[in-house]
Short mmCIF file of C-alpha atoms in Angstrom, two decimals:
data_model
loop_
_atom_site.label_atom_id
_atom_site.label_comp_id
_atom_site.label_asym_id
_atom_site.label_seq_id
_atom_site.Cartn_x
_atom_site.Cartn_y
_atom_site.Cartn_z
CA ALA A 1286 -38.27 30.63 -51.38
CA ASP A 1287 -39.07 33.79 -49.40
CA THR A 1288 -42.77 32.87 -49.37
CA GLU A 1289 -42.00 29.39 -48.09
CA ALA A 1290 -39.83 30.83 -45.31
CA ALA A 1291 -42.55 33.29 -44.31
CA ASP A 1292 -45.16 30.54 -44.24
CA SER A 1293 -42.86 28.37 -42.13
CA ASP A 1294 -42.30 31.21 -39.63
CA THR A 1295 -46.04 31.80 -39.43
CA VAL A 1296 -46.72 28.15 -38.65
CA LEU A 1297 -44.05 28.14 -35.95
CA ARG A 1298 -45.59 31.24 -34.35
CA TRP A 1299 -48.94 29.43 -34.20
CA LEU A 1300 -47.34 26.96 -31.79
CA PHE A 1301 -47.16 29.74 -29.18
CA ALA A 1302 -50.72 30.98 -29.66
CA SER A 1303 -53.02 30.72 -26.65
CA GLY A 1304 -55.46 27.84 -27.18
CA PHE A 1305 -53.45 26.21 -30.00
CA SER A 1306 -53.34 22.39 -29.93
CA THR A 1307 -52.31 19.68 -32.37
CA ARG A 1308 -54.77 17.17 -30.86
CA ASP A 1309 -58.33 16.59 -32.05
CA GLU A 1310 -59.59 15.62 -28.58
CA THR A 1311 -58.62 16.71 -25.09
CA THR A 1312 -57.39 14.46 -22.31
CA GLU A 1313 -56.37 15.08 -18.70
CA LEU A 1314 -52.82 15.81 -19.84
CA SER A 1315 -53.01 17.38 -23.27
CA GLY A 1316 -55.13 18.94 -25.97
CA ARG A 1317 -56.41 21.90 -23.98
CA GLY A 1318 -54.23 24.48 -25.70
CA VAL A 1319 -52.16 25.30 -22.61
CA GLY A 1320 -48.46 24.77 -23.14
CA LEU A 1321 -46.04 26.74 -25.28
CA ASP A 1322 -47.96 29.98 -24.81
CA VAL A 1323 -47.22 29.74 -21.07
CA VAL A 1324 -43.56 28.97 -21.76
CA ASP A 1325 -43.26 31.94 -24.12
CA ARG A 1326 -45.00 34.33 -21.69
CA THR A 1327 -42.90 33.21 -18.72
CA VAL A 1328 -39.57 33.42 -20.55
CA ARG A 1329 -40.41 36.85 -21.96
CA SER A 1330 -41.40 38.10 -18.49
CA LEU A 1331 -37.84 37.26 -17.42
CA GLY A 1332 -36.42 39.30 -20.27
CA GLY A 1333 -35.60 36.20 -22.34
CA THR A 1334 -36.56 34.74 -25.70
CA VAL A 1335 -37.78 31.46 -27.15
CA ARG A 1336 -36.58 30.39 -30.57
CA VAL A 1337 -37.56 27.36 -32.67
CA GLU A 1338 -35.36 25.68 -35.24
CA THR A 1339 -37.04 22.94 -37.26
CA THR A 1340 -36.01 20.64 -40.09
CA ILE A 1341 -38.70 18.71 -41.95
CA GLY A 1342 -38.26 14.98 -41.46
CA GLU A 1343 -35.70 15.40 -38.67
CA GLY A 1344 -37.29 17.31 -35.80
CA SER A 1345 -37.41 20.61 -33.96
CA LYS A 1346 -35.19 22.35 -31.45
CA PHE A 1347 -36.54 24.83 -28.87
CA ILE A 1348 -33.91 27.29 -27.66
CA LEU A 1349 -34.65 29.22 -24.46
CA SER A 1350 -32.44 32.18 -23.57
CA VAL A 1351 -32.72 33.97 -20.21
CA PRO A 1352 -30.52 36.60 -18.53
CA ILE A 1353 -27.67 35.15 -16.47
CA SER A 1354 -28.89 37.19 -13.49
CA THR A 1355 -32.00 35.00 -13.31
CA ALA A 1356 -31.82 31.92 -11.11
CA VAL A 1357 -34.29 29.33 -9.85
CA ALA A 1358 -34.02 27.87 -6.37
CA GLU A 1359 -35.98 25.71 -3.94
CA LEU A 1360 -37.22 27.94 -1.14
CA LEU A 1361 -38.76 27.43 2.29
CA HIS A 1362 -41.18 30.22 3.21
CA VAL A 1363 -41.43 31.06 6.92
CA ASP A 1364 -43.46 33.48 9.00
CA ILE A 1365 -41.37 35.88 11.05
CA ALA A 1366 -43.23 38.66 12.86
CA GLY A 1367 -46.07 38.40 10.36
CA HIS A 1368 -43.76 38.71 7.37
CA THR A 1369 -43.20 35.89 4.87
CA ILE A 1370 -39.45 35.45 4.48
CA SER A 1371 -37.94 32.94 2.04
CA ILE A 1372 -34.86 30.83 2.76
CA PRO A 1373 -32.97 28.78 0.14
CA LEU A 1374 -33.30 25.10 1.06
CA ARG A 1375 -29.62 24.51 0.27
CA ARG A 1376 -28.71 26.76 3.22
CA ILE A 1377 -30.96 24.95 5.72
CA VAL A 1378 -29.27 22.32 7.89
CA GLU A 1379 -32.27 21.40 10.03
CA THR A 1380 -35.64 22.59 11.29
CA GLY A 1381 -37.35 21.76 14.57
CA ARG A 1382 -39.58 22.87 17.42
CA TYR A 1383 -38.40 25.88 19.38
CA ASP A 1384 -37.05 24.90 22.81
CA PRO A 1385 -37.00 27.82 25.30
CA GLY A 1386 -34.67 25.81 27.54
CA ALA A 1387 -32.04 25.74 24.78
CA VAL A 1388 -31.66 29.52 24.78
CA SER A 1389 -28.93 31.33 26.69
CA GLU A 1390 -27.70 34.91 26.61
CA PRO A 1391 -24.05 35.20 27.65
CA ALA A 1392 -22.80 38.82 27.58
CA GLY A 1393 -26.09 39.87 25.98
CA ASN A 1394 -25.62 37.65 22.92
CA LEU A 1395 -28.39 35.16 22.15
CA ARG A 1396 -27.21 31.55 21.81
CA TYR A 1397 -29.08 28.34 21.03
CA HIS A 1398 -27.99 24.90 22.22
CA TRP A 1399 -28.27 22.76 19.12
CA ARG A 1400 -27.18 19.13 19.30
CA ASP A 1401 -23.72 19.22 20.93
CA ASP A 1402 -22.99 22.80 19.96
CA VAL A 1403 -23.92 26.32 21.05
CA ILE A 1404 -24.59 28.55 18.04
CA PRO A 1405 -25.59 32.20 17.53
CA MET A 1406 -29.34 32.89 17.50
CA ILE A 1407 -30.80 35.93 15.77
CA ASP A 1408 -34.37 37.00 16.47
CA MET A 1409 -35.35 38.90 13.32
CA THR A 1410 -38.47 40.38 14.96
CA GLU A 1411 -36.17 42.97 16.53
CA PHE A 1412 -35.62 44.71 13.20
CA LEU A 1413 -38.57 43.45 11.11
CA GLY A 1414 -41.31 44.85 13.31
CA GLY A 1415 -44.91 44.06 12.47
CA GLY A 1416 -46.61 41.02 14.01
CA GLY A 1417 -45.98 39.09 17.18
CA SER A 1418 -42.69 37.62 18.31
CA GLU A 1419 -43.85 34.05 18.92
CA ARG A 1420 -41.23 31.36 18.49
CA GLY A 1421 -42.85 28.15 17.33
CA TYR A 1422 -39.95 26.64 15.41
CA VAL A 1423 -36.28 27.15 14.68
CA VAL A 1424 -34.41 27.02 11.39
CA ILE A 1425 -30.73 26.06 11.59
CA LEU A 1426 -28.85 27.76 8.78
CA GLU A 1427 -25.48 26.97 7.28
CA LEU A 1428 -22.89 29.72 7.54
CA ALA A 1429 -19.53 30.00 5.84
CA THR A 1430 -18.02 29.40 9.29
CA GLY A 1431 -20.54 27.30 11.22
CA ALA A 1432 -24.29 27.47 11.85
CA LEU A 1433 -26.92 30.01 12.86
CA CYS A 1434 -30.32 29.64 14.55
CA VAL A 1435 -33.31 31.74 13.47
CA PRO A 1436 -36.61 31.35 15.36
CA VAL A 1437 -39.80 31.57 13.29
CA ILE A 1438 -43.51 31.61 14.07
CA ASP A 1439 -44.44 28.95 11.52
CA PHE A 1440 -43.62 27.38 8.17
CA VAL A 1441 -45.69 28.80 5.32
CA GLY A 1442 -44.69 26.40 2.56
CA LYS A 1443 -42.12 25.48 -0.06
CA SER A 1444 -41.77 26.42 -3.69
CA GLN A 1445 -39.42 26.58 -6.62
CA ALA A 1446 -39.11 30.22 -7.50
CA VAL A 1447 -37.29 32.66 -9.73
CA LEU A 1448 -34.83 34.80 -7.79
CA HIS A 1449 -34.51 38.50 -8.57
CA PRO A 1450 -31.36 40.27 -7.35
CA VAL A 1451 -31.79 43.14 -4.90
CA GLY A 1452 -30.95 46.47 -6.49
CA ASP A 1453 -31.72 49.09 -3.86
CA GLN A 1454 -28.65 50.14 -1.86
CA LEU A 1455 -30.55 50.06 1.44
CA LEU A 1456 -31.68 46.48 0.78
CA GLN A 1457 -28.20 45.47 -0.36
CA ALA A 1458 -26.89 46.53 3.05
CA GLY A 1459 -29.43 44.30 4.77
CA PRO A 1460 -29.69 40.53 5.32
CA TYR A 1461 -31.21 39.68 1.93
CA SER A 1462 -29.74 38.34 -1.29
CA GLY A 1463 -32.79 38.88 -3.48
CA ALA A 1464 -36.55 38.64 -3.71
CA THR A 1465 -39.21 36.45 -5.24
CA VAL A 1466 -42.90 36.82 -6.06
CA LEU A 1467 -45.16 34.40 -4.18
CA GLY A 1468 -48.22 32.71 -5.64
CA SER A 1469 -50.33 35.24 -3.72
CA GLY A 1470 -48.70 38.06 -5.67
CA PHE A 1471 -46.79 39.40 -2.67
CA VAL A 1472 -43.03 39.89 -2.76
CA SER A 1473 -40.96 37.82 -0.32
CA MET A 1474 -37.40 38.74 0.58
CA ILE A 1475 -34.81 35.95 0.36
CA LEU A 1476 -32.64 35.59 3.43
CA ASP A 1477 -28.88 35.23 3.17
CA PRO A 1478 -27.52 33.67 6.43
CA ASP A 1479 -24.05 35.23 6.15
CA ARG A 1480 -25.49 38.68 5.44
CA LEU A 1481 -27.94 38.23 8.32
CA LEU A 1482 -25.12 37.57 10.80
CA ALA A 1483 -23.13 40.57 9.55
CA PHE A 1484 -26.21 42.79 9.54
CA ALA A 1485 -27.26 41.78 13.07
CA SER A 1486 -23.71 42.17 14.38
CA GLY A 1487 -23.53 45.67 12.93
CA ARG A 1488 -26.83 46.65 14.54
CA MET A 1489 -25.73 45.29 17.92
CA ALA A 1490 -22.43 47.16 17.67
CA ALA A 1491 -24.28 50.37 16.83
#
């Protein structure tokens, strides 16, 4: 019985081998040996595990376990001062062309006239540094108590990405809720609108 169990485990491990396929011929969609090895590698990179339970004649069950601190979200990547910043799509109310005529600055506080409202505007180039301060577009973000306008140079793209919580104390005090790794290999910080407002208000007060 022990030998049978060992053989069964060995066969199941073959499923995750790079290049393994159950098909005799390849098609556009399958048979190229790219599949479960990618799943296994990705889950393990997140600190998780993949387990297979199978019963002959009934079927198999694949059980994926990942840390609860790992989350996946739809992100919009924007260019601000030459930096790629990521914003969760669920926090975006609207995007549009930047209108210089919609900007006002009562008592030194930037405001943006959006629809029938006047909302706070935060120019992140003031504390990001780096590239130019062009304003090609605006992103209207949802706050816990209203909306916020953030001007950006351009939209870089969208993606579904794994979010990694920010651990450094200096970063935790800033406007970010986490970070993600872009397809280019660079790390992009994930903007938190509520933290951004608090962070900018603190800097202006200082």
